[in-house]
Tab-separated table of N, CA, C and O in Angstrom:
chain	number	residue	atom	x	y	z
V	1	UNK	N	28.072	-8.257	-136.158
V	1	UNK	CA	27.019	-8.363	-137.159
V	1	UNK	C	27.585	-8.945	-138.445
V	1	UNK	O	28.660	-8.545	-138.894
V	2	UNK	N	26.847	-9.905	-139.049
V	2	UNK	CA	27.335	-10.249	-140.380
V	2	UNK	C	26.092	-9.948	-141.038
V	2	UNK	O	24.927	-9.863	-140.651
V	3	UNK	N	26.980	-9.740	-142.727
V	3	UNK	CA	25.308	-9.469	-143.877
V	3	UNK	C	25.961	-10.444	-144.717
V	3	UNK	O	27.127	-10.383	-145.105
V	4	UNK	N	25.080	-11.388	-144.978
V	4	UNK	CA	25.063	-12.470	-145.886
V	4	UNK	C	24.382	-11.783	-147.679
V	4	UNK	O	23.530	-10.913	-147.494
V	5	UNK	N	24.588	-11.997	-148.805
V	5	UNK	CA	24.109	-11.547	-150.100
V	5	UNK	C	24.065	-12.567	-150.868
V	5	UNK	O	25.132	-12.801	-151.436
V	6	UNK	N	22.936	-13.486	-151.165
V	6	UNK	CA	22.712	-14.551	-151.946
V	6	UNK	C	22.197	-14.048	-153.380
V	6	UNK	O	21.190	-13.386	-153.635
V	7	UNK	N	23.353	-14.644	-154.393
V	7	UNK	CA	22.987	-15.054	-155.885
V	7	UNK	C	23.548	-15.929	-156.284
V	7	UNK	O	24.592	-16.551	-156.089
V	8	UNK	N	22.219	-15.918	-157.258
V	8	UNK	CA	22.793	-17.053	-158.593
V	8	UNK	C	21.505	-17.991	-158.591
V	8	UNK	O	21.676	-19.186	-158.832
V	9	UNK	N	20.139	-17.479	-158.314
V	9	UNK	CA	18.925	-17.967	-158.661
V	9	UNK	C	18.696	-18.192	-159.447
V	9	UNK	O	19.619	-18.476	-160.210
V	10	UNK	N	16.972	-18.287	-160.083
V	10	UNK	CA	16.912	-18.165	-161.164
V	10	UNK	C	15.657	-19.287	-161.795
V	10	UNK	O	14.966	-19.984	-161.053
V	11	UNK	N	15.592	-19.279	-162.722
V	11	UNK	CA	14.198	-20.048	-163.439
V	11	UNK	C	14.999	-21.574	-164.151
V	11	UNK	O	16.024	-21.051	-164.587
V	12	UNK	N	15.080	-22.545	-164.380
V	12	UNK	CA	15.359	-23.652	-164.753
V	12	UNK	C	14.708	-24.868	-165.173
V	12	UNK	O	14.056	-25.357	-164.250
V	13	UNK	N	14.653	-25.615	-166.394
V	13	UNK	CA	13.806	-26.484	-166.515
V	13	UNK	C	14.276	-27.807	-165.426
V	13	UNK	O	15.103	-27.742	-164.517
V	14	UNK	N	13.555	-28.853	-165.800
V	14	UNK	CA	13.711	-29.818	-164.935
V	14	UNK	C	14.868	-30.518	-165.251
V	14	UNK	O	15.128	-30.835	-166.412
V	15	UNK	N	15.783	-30.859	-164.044
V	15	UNK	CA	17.083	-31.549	-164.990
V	15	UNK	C	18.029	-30.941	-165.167
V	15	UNK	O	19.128	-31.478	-165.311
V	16	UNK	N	17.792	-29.358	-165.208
V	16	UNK	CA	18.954	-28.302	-165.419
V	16	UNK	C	19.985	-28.277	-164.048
V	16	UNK	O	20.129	-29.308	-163.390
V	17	UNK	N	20.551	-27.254	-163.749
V	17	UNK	CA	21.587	-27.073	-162.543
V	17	UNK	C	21.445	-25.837	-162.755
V	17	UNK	O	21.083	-25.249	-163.774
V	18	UNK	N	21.870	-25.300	-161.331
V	18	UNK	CA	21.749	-23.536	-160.868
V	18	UNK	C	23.314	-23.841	-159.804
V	18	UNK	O	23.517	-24.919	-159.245
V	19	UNK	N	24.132	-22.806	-159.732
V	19	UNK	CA	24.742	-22.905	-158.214
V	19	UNK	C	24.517	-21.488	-157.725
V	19	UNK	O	24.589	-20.638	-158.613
V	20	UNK	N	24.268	-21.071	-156.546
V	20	UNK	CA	24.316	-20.066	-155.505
V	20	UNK	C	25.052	-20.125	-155.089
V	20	UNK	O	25.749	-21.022	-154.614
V	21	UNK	N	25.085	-18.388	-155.238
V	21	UNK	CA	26.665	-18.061	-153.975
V	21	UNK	C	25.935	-17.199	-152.844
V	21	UNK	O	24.738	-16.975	-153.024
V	22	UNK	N	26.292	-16.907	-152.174
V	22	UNK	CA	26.376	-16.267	-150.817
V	22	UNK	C	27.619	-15.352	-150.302
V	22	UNK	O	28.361	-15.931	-149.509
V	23	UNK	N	27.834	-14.504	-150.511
V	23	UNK	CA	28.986	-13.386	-149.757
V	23	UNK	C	28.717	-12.924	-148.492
V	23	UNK	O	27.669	-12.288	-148.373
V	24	UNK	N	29.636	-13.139	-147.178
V	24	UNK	CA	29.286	-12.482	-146.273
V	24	UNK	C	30.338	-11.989	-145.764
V	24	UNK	O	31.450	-12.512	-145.833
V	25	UNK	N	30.014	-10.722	-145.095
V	25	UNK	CA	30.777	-9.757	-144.439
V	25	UNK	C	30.503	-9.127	-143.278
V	25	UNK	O	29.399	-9.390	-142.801
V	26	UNK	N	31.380	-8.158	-142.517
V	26	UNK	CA	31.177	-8.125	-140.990
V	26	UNK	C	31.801	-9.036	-140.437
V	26	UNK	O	32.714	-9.668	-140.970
V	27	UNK	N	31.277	-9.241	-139.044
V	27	UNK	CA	32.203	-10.069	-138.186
V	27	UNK	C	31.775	-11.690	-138.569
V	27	UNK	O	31.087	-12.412	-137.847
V	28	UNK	N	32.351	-12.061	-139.867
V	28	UNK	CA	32.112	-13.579	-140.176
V	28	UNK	C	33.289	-14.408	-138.918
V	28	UNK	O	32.817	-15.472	-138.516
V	29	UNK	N	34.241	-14.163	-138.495
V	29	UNK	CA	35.114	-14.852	-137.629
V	29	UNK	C	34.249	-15.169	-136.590
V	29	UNK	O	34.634	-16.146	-135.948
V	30	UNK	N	33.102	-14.622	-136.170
V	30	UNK	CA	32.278	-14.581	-135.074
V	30	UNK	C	31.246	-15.971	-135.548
V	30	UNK	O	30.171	-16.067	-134.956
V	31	UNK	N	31.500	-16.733	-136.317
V	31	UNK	CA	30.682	-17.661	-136.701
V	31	UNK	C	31.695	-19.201	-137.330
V	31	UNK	O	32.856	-19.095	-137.724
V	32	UNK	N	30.964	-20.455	-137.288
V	32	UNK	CA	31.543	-21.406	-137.560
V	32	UNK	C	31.016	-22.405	-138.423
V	32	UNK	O	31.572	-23.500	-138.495
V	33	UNK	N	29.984	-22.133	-139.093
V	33	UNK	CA	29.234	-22.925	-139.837
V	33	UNK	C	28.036	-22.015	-140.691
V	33	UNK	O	27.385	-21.035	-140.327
V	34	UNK	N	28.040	-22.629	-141.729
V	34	UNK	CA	26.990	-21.817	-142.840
V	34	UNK	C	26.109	-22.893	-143.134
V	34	UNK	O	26.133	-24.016	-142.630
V	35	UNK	N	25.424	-22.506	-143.888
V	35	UNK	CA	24.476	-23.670	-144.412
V	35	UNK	C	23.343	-22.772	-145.734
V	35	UNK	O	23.567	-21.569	-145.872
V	36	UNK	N	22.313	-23.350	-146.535
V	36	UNK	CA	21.540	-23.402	-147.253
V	36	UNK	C	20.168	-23.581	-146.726
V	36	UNK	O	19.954	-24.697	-146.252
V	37	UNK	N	19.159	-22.707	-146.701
V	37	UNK	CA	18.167	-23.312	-146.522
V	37	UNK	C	17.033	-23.157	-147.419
V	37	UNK	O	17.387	-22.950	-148.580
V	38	UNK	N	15.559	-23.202	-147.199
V	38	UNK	CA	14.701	-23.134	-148.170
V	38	UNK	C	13.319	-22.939	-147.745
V	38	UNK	O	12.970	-23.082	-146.573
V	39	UNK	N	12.649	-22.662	-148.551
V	39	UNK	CA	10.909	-22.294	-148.319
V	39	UNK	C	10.294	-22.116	-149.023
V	39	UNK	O	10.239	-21.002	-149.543
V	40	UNK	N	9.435	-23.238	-149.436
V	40	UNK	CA	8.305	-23.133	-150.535
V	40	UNK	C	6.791	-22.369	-150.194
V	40	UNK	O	6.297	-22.149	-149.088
V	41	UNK	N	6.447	-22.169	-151.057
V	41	UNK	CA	4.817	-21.224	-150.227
V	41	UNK	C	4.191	-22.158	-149.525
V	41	UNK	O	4.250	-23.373	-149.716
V	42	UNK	N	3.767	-21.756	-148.949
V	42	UNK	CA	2.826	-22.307	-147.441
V	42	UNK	C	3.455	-23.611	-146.837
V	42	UNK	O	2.827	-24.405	-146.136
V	43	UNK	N	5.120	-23.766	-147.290
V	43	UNK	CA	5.479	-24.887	-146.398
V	43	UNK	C	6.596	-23.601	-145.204
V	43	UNK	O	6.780	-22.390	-145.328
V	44	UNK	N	6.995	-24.373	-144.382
V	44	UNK	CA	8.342	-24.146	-143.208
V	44	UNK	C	9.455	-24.213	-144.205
V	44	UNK	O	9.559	-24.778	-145.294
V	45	UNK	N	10.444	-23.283	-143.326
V	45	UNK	CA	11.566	-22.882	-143.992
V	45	UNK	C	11.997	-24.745	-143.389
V	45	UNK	O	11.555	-25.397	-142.443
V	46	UNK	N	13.080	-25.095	-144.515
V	46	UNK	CA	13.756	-26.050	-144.353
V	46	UNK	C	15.385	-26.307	-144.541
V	46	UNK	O	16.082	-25.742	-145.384
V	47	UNK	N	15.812	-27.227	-143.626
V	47	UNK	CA	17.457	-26.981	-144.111
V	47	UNK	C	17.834	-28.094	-145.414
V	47	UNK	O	17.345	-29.219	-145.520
V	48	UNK	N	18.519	-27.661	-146.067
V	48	UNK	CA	19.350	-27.946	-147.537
V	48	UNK	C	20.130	-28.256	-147.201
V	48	UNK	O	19.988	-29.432	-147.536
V	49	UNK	N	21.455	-28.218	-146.504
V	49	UNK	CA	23.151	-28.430	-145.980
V	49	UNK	C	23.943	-27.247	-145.638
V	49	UNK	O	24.015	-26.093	-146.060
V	50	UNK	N	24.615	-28.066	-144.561
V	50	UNK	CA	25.095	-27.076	-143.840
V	50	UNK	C	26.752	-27.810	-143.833
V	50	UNK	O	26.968	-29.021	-143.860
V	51	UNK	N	28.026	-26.484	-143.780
V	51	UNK	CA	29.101	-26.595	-143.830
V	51	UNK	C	29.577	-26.318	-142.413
V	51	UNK	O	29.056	-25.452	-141.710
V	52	UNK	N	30.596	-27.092	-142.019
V	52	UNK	CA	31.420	-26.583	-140.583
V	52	UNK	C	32.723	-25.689	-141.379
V	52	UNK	O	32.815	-25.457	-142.584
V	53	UNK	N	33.800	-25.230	-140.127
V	53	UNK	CA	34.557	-24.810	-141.197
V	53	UNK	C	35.556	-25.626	-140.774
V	53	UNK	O	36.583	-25.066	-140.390
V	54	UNK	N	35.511	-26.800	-140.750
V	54	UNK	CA	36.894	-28.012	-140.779
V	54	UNK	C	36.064	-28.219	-142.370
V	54	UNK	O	36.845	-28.845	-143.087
V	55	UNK	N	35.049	-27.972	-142.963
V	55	UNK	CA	34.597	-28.317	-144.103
V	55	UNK	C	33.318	-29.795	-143.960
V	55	UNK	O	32.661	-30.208	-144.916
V	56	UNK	N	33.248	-30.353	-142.532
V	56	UNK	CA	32.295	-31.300	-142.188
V	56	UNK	C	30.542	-30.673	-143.142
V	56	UNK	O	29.743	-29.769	-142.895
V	57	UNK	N	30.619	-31.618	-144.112
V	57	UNK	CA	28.853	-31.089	-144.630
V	57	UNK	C	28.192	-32.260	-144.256
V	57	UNK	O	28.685	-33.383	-144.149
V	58	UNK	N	26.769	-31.831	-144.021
V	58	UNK	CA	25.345	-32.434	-144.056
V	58	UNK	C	24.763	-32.030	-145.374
V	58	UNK	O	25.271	-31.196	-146.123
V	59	UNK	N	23.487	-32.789	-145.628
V	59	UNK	CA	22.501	-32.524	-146.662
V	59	UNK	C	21.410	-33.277	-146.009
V	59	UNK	O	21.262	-34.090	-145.097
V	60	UNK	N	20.701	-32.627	-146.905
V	60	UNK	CA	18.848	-33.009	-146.700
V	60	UNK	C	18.615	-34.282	-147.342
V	60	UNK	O	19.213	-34.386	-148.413
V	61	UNK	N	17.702	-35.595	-146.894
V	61	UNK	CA	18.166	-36.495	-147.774
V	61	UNK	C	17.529	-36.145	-148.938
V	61	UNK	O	17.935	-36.843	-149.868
V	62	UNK	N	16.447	-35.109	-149.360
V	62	UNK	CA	15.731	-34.524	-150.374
V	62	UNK	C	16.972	-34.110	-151.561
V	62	UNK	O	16.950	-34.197	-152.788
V	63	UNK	N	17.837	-33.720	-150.793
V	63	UNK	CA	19.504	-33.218	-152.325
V	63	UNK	C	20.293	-34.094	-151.741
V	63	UNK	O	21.185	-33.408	-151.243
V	64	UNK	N	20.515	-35.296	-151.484
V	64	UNK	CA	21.736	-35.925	-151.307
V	64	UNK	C	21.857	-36.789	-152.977
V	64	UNK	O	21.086	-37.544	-153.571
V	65	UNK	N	23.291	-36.193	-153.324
V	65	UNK	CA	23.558	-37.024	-154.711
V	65	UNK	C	22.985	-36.110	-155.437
V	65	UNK	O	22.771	-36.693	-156.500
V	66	UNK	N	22.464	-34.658	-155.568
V	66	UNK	CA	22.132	-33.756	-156.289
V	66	UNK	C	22.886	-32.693	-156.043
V	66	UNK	O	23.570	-32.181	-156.929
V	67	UNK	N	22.840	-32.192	-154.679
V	67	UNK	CA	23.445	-30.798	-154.308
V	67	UNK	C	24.201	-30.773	-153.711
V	67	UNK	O	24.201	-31.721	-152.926
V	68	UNK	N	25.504	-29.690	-153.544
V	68	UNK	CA	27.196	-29.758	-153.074
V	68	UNK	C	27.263	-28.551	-152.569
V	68	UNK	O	27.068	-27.568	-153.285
V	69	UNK	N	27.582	-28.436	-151.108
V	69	UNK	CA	27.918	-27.025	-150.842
V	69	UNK	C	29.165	-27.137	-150.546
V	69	UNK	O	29.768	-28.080	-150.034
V	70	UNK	N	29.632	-25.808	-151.003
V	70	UNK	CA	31.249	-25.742	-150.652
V	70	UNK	C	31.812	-24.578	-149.939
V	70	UNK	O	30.907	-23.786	-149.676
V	71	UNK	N	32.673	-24.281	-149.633
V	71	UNK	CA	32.922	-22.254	-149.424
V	71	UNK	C	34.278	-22.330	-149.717
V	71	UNK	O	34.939	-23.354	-149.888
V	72	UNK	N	34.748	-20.854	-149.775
V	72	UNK	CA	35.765	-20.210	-150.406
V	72	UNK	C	36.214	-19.407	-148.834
V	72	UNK	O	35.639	-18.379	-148.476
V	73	UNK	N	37.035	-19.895	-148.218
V	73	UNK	CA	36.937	-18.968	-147.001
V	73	UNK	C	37.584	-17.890	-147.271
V	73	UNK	O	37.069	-16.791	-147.064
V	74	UNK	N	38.924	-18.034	-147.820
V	74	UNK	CA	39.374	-16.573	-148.290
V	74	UNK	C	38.477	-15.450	-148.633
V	74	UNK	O	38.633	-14.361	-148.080
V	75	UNK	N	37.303	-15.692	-149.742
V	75	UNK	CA	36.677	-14.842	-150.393
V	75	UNK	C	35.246	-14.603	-149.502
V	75	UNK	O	34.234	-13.941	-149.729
V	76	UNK	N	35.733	-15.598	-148.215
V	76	UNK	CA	34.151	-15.450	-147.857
V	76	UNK	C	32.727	-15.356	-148.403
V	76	UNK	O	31.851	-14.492	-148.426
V	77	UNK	N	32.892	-16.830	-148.905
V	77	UNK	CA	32.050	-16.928	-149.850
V	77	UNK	C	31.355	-18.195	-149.867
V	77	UNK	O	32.087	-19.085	-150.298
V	78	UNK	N	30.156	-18.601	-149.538
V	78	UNK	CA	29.426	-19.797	-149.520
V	78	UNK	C	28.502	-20.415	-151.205
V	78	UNK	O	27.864	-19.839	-152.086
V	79	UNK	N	28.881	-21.742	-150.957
V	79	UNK	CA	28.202	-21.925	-152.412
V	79	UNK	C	27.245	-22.832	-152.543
V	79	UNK	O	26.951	-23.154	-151.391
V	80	UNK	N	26.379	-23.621	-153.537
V	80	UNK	CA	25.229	-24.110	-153.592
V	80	UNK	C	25.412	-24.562	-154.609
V	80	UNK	O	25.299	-23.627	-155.402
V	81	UNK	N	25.700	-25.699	-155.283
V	81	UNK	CA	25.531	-26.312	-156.628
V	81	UNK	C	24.312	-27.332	-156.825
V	81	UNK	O	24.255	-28.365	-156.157
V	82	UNK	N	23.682	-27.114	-157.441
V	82	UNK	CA	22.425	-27.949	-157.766
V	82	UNK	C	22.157	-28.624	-158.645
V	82	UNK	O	21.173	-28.228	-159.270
V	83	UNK	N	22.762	-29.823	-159.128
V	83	UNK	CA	22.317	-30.693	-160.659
V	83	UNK	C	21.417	-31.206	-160.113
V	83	UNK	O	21.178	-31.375	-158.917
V	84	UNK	N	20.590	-31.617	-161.521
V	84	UNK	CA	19.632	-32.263	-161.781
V	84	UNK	C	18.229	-32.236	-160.501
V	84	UNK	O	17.709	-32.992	-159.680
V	85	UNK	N	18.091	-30.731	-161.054
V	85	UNK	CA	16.714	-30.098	-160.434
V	85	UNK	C	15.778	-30.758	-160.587
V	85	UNK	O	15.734	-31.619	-161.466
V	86	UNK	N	14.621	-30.470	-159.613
V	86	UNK	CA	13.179	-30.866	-159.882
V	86	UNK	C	12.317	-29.830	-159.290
V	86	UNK	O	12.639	-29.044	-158.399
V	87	UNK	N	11.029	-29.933	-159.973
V	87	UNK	CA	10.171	-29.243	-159.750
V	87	UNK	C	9.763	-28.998	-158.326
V	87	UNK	O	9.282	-27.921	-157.972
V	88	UNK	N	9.965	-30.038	-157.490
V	88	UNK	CA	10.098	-29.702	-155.749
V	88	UNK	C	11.285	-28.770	-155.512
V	88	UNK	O	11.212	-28.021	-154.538
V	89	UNK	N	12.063	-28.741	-156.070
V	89	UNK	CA	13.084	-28.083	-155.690
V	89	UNK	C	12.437	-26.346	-155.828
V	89	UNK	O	13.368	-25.565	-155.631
V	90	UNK	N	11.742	-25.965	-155.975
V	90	UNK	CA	11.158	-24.727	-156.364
V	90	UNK	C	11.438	-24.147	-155.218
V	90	UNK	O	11.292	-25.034	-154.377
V	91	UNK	N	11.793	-23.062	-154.633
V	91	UNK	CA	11.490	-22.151	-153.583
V	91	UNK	C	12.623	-20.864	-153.467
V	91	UNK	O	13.538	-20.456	-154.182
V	92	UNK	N	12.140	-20.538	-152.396
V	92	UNK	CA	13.162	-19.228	-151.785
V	92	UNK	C	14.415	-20.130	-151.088
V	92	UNK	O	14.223	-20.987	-150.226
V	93	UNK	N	15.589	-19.802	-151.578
V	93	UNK	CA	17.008	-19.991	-150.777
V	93	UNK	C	17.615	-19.154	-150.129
V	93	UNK	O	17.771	-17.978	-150.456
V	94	UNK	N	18.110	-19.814	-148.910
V	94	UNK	CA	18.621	-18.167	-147.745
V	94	UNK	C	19.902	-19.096	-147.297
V	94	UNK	O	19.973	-20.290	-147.008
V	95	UNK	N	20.805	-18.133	-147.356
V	95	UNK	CA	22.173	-18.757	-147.040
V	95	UNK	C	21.780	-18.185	-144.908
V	95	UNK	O	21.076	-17.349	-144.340
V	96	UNK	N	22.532	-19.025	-144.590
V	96	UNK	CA	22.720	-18.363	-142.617
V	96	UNK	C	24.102	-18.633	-142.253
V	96	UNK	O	24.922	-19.338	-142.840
V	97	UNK	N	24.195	-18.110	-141.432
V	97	UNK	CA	25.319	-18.554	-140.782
V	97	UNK	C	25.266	-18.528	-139.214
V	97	UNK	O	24.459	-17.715	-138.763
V	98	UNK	N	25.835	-19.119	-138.480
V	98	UNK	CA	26.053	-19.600	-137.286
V	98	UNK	C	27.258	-20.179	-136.451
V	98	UNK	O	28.478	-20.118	-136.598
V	99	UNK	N	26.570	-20.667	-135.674
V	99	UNK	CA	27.339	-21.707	-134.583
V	99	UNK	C	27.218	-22.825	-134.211
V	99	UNK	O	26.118	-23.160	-133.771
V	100	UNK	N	28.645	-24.088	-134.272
V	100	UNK	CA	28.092	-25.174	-134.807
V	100	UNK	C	28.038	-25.566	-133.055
V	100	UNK	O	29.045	-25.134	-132.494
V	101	UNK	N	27.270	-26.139	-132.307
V	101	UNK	CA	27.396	-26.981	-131.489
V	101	UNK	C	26.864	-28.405	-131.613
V	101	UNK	O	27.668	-29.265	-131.973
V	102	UNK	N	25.163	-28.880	-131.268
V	102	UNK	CA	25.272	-30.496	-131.973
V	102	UNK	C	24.669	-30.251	-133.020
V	102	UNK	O	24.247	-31.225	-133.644
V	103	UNK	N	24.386	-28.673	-133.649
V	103	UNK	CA	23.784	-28.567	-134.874
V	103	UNK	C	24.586	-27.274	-135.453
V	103	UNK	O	25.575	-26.872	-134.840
V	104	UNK	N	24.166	-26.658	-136.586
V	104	UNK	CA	24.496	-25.232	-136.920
V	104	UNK	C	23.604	-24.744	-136.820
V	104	UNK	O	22.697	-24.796	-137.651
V	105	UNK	N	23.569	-23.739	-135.138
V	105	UNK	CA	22.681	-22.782	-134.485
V	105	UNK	C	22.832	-21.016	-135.447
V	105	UNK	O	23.769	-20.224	-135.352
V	106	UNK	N	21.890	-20.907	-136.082
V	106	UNK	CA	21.821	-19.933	-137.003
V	106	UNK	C	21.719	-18.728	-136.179
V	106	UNK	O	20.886	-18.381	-135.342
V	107	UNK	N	22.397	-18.379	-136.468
V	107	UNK	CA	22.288	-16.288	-135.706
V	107	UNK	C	21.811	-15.169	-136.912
V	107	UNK	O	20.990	-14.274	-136.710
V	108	UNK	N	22.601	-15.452	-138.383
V	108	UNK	CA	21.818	-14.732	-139.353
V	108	UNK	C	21.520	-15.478	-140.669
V	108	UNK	O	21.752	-16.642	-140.997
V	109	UNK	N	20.994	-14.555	-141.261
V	109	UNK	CA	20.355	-14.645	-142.275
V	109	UNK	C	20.417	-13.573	-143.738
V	109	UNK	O	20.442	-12.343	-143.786
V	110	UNK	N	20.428	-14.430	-144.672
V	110	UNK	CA	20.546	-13.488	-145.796
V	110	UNK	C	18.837	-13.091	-146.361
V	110	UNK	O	17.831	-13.453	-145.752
V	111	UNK	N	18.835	-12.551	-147.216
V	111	UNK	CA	17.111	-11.819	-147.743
V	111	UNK	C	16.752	-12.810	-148.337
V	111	UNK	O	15.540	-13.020	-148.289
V	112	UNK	N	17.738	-13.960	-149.243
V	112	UNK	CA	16.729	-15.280	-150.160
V	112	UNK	C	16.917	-14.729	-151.424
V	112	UNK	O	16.872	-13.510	-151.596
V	113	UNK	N	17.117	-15.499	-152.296
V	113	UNK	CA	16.636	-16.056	-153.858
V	113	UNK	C	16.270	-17.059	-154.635
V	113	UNK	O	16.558	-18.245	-154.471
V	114	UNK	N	15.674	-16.621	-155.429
V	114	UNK	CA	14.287	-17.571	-155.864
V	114	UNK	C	15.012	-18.414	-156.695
V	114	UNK	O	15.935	-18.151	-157.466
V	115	UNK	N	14.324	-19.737	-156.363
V	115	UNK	CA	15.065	-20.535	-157.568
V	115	UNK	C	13.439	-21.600	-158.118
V	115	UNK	O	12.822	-22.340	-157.352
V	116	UNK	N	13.163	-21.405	-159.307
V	116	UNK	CA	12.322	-21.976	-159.741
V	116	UNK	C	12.806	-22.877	-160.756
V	116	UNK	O	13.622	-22.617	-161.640
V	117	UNK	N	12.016	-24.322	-160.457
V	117	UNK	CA	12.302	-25.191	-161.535
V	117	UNK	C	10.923	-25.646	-162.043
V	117	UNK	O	10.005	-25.574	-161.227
V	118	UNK	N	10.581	-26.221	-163.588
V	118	UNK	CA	9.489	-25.908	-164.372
V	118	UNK	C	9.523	-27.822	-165.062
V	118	UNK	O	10.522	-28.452	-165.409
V	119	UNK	N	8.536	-28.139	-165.057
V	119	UNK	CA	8.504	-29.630	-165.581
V	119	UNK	C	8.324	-29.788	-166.763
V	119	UNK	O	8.289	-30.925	-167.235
């Protein structure tokens, strides 16, 4: 079992930057890839970027050239940097983690934090 704990949300004007972290614990060795995802009201959760742990990232082309995920493996710790927000960018963020085969197959999930941006 792993428990994932996402912060570092938060309210932001347009243009600003937020980064999220993610801590997870339990059997993280049991997993090979993390990622970011997202969900605005009445849309589908969506993926943001996802990390392997050779460090291989993807992004959404929605944050490419905006958003950087990185991790701290020592500290077990996943991150989310976000410059130059926009008002789409509004939603719930949930860190997961998984298994990478031709994708990163998610097994868990963290609870989400809100990240609102304001025009």
């Amino acid at each position: 079992q792993v428990e994932l704990v996402e912060s570092g949300g938060g309210s932001v004007q347009a243009g600003g930057f937020l980064r999220l972290s993610c801590a997870a614990s339990g059997d993280t060795y049991s997993n090979d890839c993390m990622g970011w995802y997202r969900q605005a009201p009445g849309e589908e959760r969506e993926g943001v970027a996802t990390i392997d742990s050779d460090g291989r990232t993807s992004y959404a082309d929605s944050v490419k050239g905006r958003f950087s995920i990185s991790q701290d493996i020592a500290k077990n710790t996943l991150y989310l940097q976000m410059n130059s927000l926009k008002p789409e960018d509004t939603a719930m963020y949930y860190c997961a983690a998984g298994v990478m085969t031709a994708i990163c197959t998610i097994h868990y999930w963290g609870q989400g934090t809100q990240v609102t941006v304001s025009s």
